Coordinates of C-alpha atoms in Angstrom, one line a residue:
M1 CA 35.7 13.1 -49.8
E2 CA 32.7 11.6 -48.2
L3 CA 32.5 14.5 -45.8
F4 CA 32.3 17.0 -48.7
A5 CA 29.7 14.8 -50.4
F6 CA 27.7 14.7 -47.2
A7 CA 27.9 18.5 -46.8
A8 CA 26.9 19.1 -50.4
A9 CA 23.9 16.8 -50.1
L10 CA 22.7 18.5 -46.9
L11 CA 23.4 22.1 -47.8
P12 CA 20.4 22.7 -50.2
A13 CA 17.9 21.6 -47.6
V14 CA 19.5 23.7 -44.9
L15 CA 19.5 26.8 -47.0
L16 CA 15.9 26.4 -48.1
W17 CA 14.8 25.8 -44.5
L18 CA 16.6 28.9 -43.3
Y19 CA 14.9 30.8 -46.1
I20 CA 11.4 29.8 -45.1
Y21 CA 12.2 30.3 -41.4
R22 CA 13.3 33.9 -42.0
Q23 CA 10.0 34.6 -43.8
D24 CA 8.1 33.9 -40.6
T25 CA 7.5 37.2 -38.8
R26 CA 6.6 35.3 -35.6
P27 CA 8.9 32.3 -35.7
E28 CA 7.8 29.0 -34.3
P29 CA 9.6 27.5 -31.3
M30 CA 12.7 25.8 -32.4
N31 CA 12.0 22.5 -30.6
R32 CA 8.7 22.2 -32.6
L33 CA 10.5 22.8 -35.9
V34 CA 13.2 20.3 -35.0
K35 CA 10.4 17.8 -34.2
A36 CA 8.9 18.4 -37.7
V37 CA 12.3 17.9 -39.3
F38 CA 12.7 14.7 -37.3
W39 CA 9.4 13.3 -38.5
G40 CA 10.5 14.1 -42.1
V41 CA 13.6 12.1 -41.5
A42 CA 11.8 9.2 -39.7
I43 CA 9.2 8.6 -42.5
C44 CA 12.0 7.8 -45.0
I45 CA 12.2 4.2 -43.6
P46 CA 8.5 3.3 -44.0
V47 CA 8.3 5.1 -47.3
S48 CA 11.1 3.0 -48.8
F49 CA 9.4 -0.2 -47.8
V50 CA 6.0 0.9 -49.2
E51 CA 7.6 2.1 -52.4
Q52 CA 9.4 -1.2 -52.9
A53 CA 6.1 -3.1 -52.2
I54 CA 4.1 -1.0 -54.7
S55 CA 6.9 -1.3 -57.3
S56 CA 6.9 -5.1 -56.9
V57 CA 3.1 -5.2 -57.4
L58 CA 3.2 -3.0 -60.5
F59 CA 6.4 -4.1 -62.2
G60 CA 7.3 -7.4 -60.6
D61 CA 10.4 -8.1 -58.4
G62 CA 13.3 -6.3 -59.9
G63 CA 11.2 -5.0 -62.8
Q64 CA 11.7 -1.6 -64.3
P65 CA 9.4 0.8 -66.2
V66 CA 9.9 0.3 -70.0
D67 CA 7.7 3.0 -71.6
L68 CA 6.2 6.4 -70.9
I69 CA 3.0 4.9 -69.4
D70 CA 5.1 2.8 -67.0
T71 CA 7.3 5.8 -66.0
T72 CA 4.2 7.9 -65.4
I73 CA 2.7 5.2 -63.2
D74 CA 6.0 4.9 -61.4
A75 CA 6.1 8.6 -60.9
F76 CA 2.7 8.9 -59.4
F77 CA 2.0 5.6 -57.6
V78 CA 5.5 4.5 -56.5
A79 CA 7.0 7.9 -55.7
A80 CA 4.5 10.8 -55.4
L81 CA 1.6 9.2 -53.6
P82 CA 3.5 7.2 -50.8
E83 CA 5.9 10.1 -50.1
E84 CA 3.4 12.8 -49.9
S85 CA 1.0 10.6 -47.9
F86 CA 3.6 10.0 -45.3
K87 CA 4.6 13.6 -45.3
L88 CA 1.0 14.5 -44.6
L89 CA 0.8 12.0 -41.8
A90 CA 4.0 13.5 -40.3
L91 CA 2.6 17.0 -40.6
W92 CA -0.6 16.0 -38.9
L93 CA 1.4 14.4 -36.0
V94 CA 3.3 17.7 -35.6
L95 CA 0.3 20.0 -35.7
R96 CA -2.6 18.0 -34.1
K97 CA -1.8 19.2 -30.6
N98 CA 0.4 22.2 -31.4
P99 CA -0.7 25.4 -29.6
Y100 CA 1.7 27.4 -31.6
F101 CA -0.1 26.6 -34.9
D102 CA -2.0 29.9 -34.8
E103 CA -1.2 31.6 -38.1
H104 CA -1.8 30.8 -41.8
F105 CA 1.9 30.8 -42.6
D106 CA 2.7 28.3 -39.9
G107 CA 1.3 25.5 -41.9
I108 CA 3.8 26.2 -44.6
V109 CA 6.7 26.5 -42.1
Y110 CA 5.9 23.1 -40.5
A111 CA 5.2 21.4 -43.8
V112 CA 8.5 22.6 -45.3
S113 CA 10.3 21.4 -42.2
V114 CA 8.9 18.0 -42.7
G115 CA 9.5 18.0 -46.4
L116 CA 13.1 19.2 -46.2
G117 CA 13.8 16.7 -43.5
F118 CA 12.7 14.0 -45.9
A119 CA 14.5 15.6 -48.8
A120 CA 17.8 15.9 -46.9
I121 CA 18.0 12.2 -46.1
E122 CA 16.9 11.2 -49.6
N123 CA 19.5 13.5 -51.0
I124 CA 22.3 12.2 -48.8
F125 CA 21.6 8.6 -50.0
Y126 CA 21.5 9.6 -53.7
V127 CA 24.8 11.6 -53.5
L128 CA 26.8 9.2 -51.3
D129 CA 25.6 6.3 -53.5
E130 CA 27.2 8.0 -56.6
E131 CA 30.9 7.1 -56.2
G132 CA 32.1 8.5 -59.5
D133 CA 30.3 11.8 -60.2
W134 CA 28.9 12.7 -56.8
M135 CA 29.4 16.4 -57.4
G136 CA 27.3 16.4 -60.6
V137 CA 24.5 14.5 -58.8
A138 CA 24.7 16.9 -55.8
I139 CA 24.5 20.0 -58.1
A140 CA 21.6 18.6 -60.2
R141 CA 19.6 17.6 -57.1
A142 CA 20.4 20.9 -55.4
L143 CA 18.9 22.8 -58.3
L144 CA 15.9 20.5 -59.0
A145 CA 15.0 17.6 -56.6
V146 CA 15.5 19.4 -53.2
P147 CA 13.7 22.6 -54.3
G148 CA 11.0 20.2 -55.7
H149 CA 10.4 18.7 -52.3
Y150 CA 10.3 22.3 -50.9
A151 CA 7.7 23.3 -53.4
F152 CA 5.5 20.2 -52.7
A153 CA 5.7 21.1 -49.0
V154 CA 4.7 24.7 -49.6
L155 CA 1.6 23.4 -51.4
M156 CA 0.7 21.0 -48.7
G157 CA 1.2 23.5 -45.9
Y158 CA -0.8 26.1 -47.8
Y159 CA -3.9 23.9 -48.2
Y160 CA -3.5 22.6 -44.6
S161 CA -3.7 26.1 -43.3
V162 CA -6.6 27.0 -45.6
Y163 CA -8.5 24.0 -44.4
Y164 CA -7.7 24.7 -40.7
F165 CA -8.3 28.4 -40.6
V166 CA -10.4 29.4 -43.6
H167 CA -12.7 26.8 -45.1
R168 CA -13.2 23.3 -43.9
S169 CA -14.7 21.8 -47.0
P170 CA -14.1 18.3 -48.4
K171 CA -12.6 19.9 -51.5
T172 CA -10.0 21.9 -49.5
A173 CA -9.2 18.7 -47.5
A174 CA -8.6 16.8 -50.7
C175 CA -6.3 19.5 -52.0
I176 CA -4.0 19.0 -49.0
L177 CA -2.8 15.7 -50.5
F178 CA -4.0 15.8 -54.1
V179 CA -2.2 19.0 -55.1
P180 CA 1.3 18.1 -53.8
V181 CA 0.9 14.5 -55.2
L182 CA -0.1 16.0 -58.6
A183 CA 2.9 18.4 -58.6
H184 CA 5.3 15.6 -57.4
G185 CA 4.0 13.1 -60.0
I186 CA 4.3 15.5 -62.9
Y187 CA 7.9 16.4 -61.8
D188 CA 8.9 12.7 -61.5
A189 CA 7.2 11.8 -64.8
F190 CA 9.3 14.4 -66.6
A191 CA 12.4 13.4 -64.7
L192 CA 12.0 9.6 -65.4
S193 CA 11.3 10.1 -69.1
S194 CA 15.0 9.8 -69.8
S195 CA 15.0 6.1 -68.8
V196 CA 12.8 5.3 -71.8
N197 CA 14.6 7.1 -74.6
P198 CA 17.4 9.7 -74.7
Y199 CA 15.4 11.9 -77.1
I200 CA 12.3 11.7 -75.1
G201 CA 14.5 12.4 -72.0
G202 CA 15.8 15.6 -73.7
L203 CA 12.3 16.9 -74.3
G204 CA 11.3 15.8 -70.8
F205 CA 14.2 17.7 -69.3
F206 CA 13.2 21.0 -70.9
A207 CA 9.6 20.3 -69.9
L208 CA 10.8 19.7 -66.3
I209 CA 12.7 23.0 -66.2
Y210 CA 9.6 24.8 -67.5
F211 CA 7.4 23.0 -65.0
C212 CA 9.7 23.8 -62.1
V213 CA 9.8 27.5 -62.9
K214 CA 6.0 27.7 -63.1
M215 CA 5.6 25.6 -59.9
H216 CA 8.0 27.8 -57.9
K217 CA 6.2 30.9 -59.1
Y218 CA 2.9 29.4 -58.1
T219 CA 4.1 28.3 -54.6
R220 CA 5.7 31.7 -54.0
N221 CA 2.3 33.3 -54.7
K222 CA 0.7 30.9 -52.3
M223 CA 3.3 31.7 -49.6
L224 CA 2.8 35.5 -50.1
A225 CA -1.0 35.0 -49.9
Q226 CA -0.6 33.4 -46.4
I227 CA 1.7 36.1 -45.2
E228 CA -0.8 38.7 -46.3
R229 CA -3.6 36.9 -44.5
D230 CA -1.6 36.9 -41.3
K231 CA -0.9 40.7 -41.8
R232 CA -4.6 41.4 -42.2
R233 CA -5.4 39.3 -39.1
T234 CA -2.8 41.1 -37.0
A235 CA -4.1 44.5 -38.1
S236 CA -7.6 43.5 -37.3
D237 CA -6.6 42.3 -33.8
W238 CA -4.9 45.7 -33.2
E239 CA -8.0 47.5 -34.3
L240 CA -10.1 45.5 -31.9
R241 CA -7.7 46.3 -29.0
I242 CA -7.7 50.0 -29.8

């Protein structure tokens, strides 16, 4: 049974990674992508310690959020900010001396590799920790949590490439971290609302679904924009050669 649970936890991240990999018309070297996934896995350990430390400072040892203000603080400062900060650090480590980082879409591919490496390990722990209804947890997280990490990564990779290739402004640099933290925080705030009150949680669930639909449409547009930039760049290079 644990083998099936493990496979169910891992499958969503694998499928999303294959999807983004197939979108790349000039695929990155596999060893570089494996390195990015590895960094996404590796940051899980320091992230867990940082999250525990922040939670202890904000809510006390063993303390839990008790109202919507607490759950929102928890969502942004205990979960979103540490996780996205470490993902950005991992992405920077992967790209800082990477000669293959030469297209706009590459930033998204590498960021998604990092994000899904992190999401896969997180998902495995959540699913395997649920002894009773692991299948229900696996399905729910496959539809929401793992695609959420994918979307946050698309946003981070998009702004990383914009900063690197297009416009190196402080505003663009801030967006590399701020935008995925904002998306992640809003997602978790809606998801955690059920811990306050079942009625509020019901409203939060519908708000979460609406937010996820909008977020994925937005990230898809960003992804297509980078692909189009690369097409124009390739066409321009061919014109210069002719």
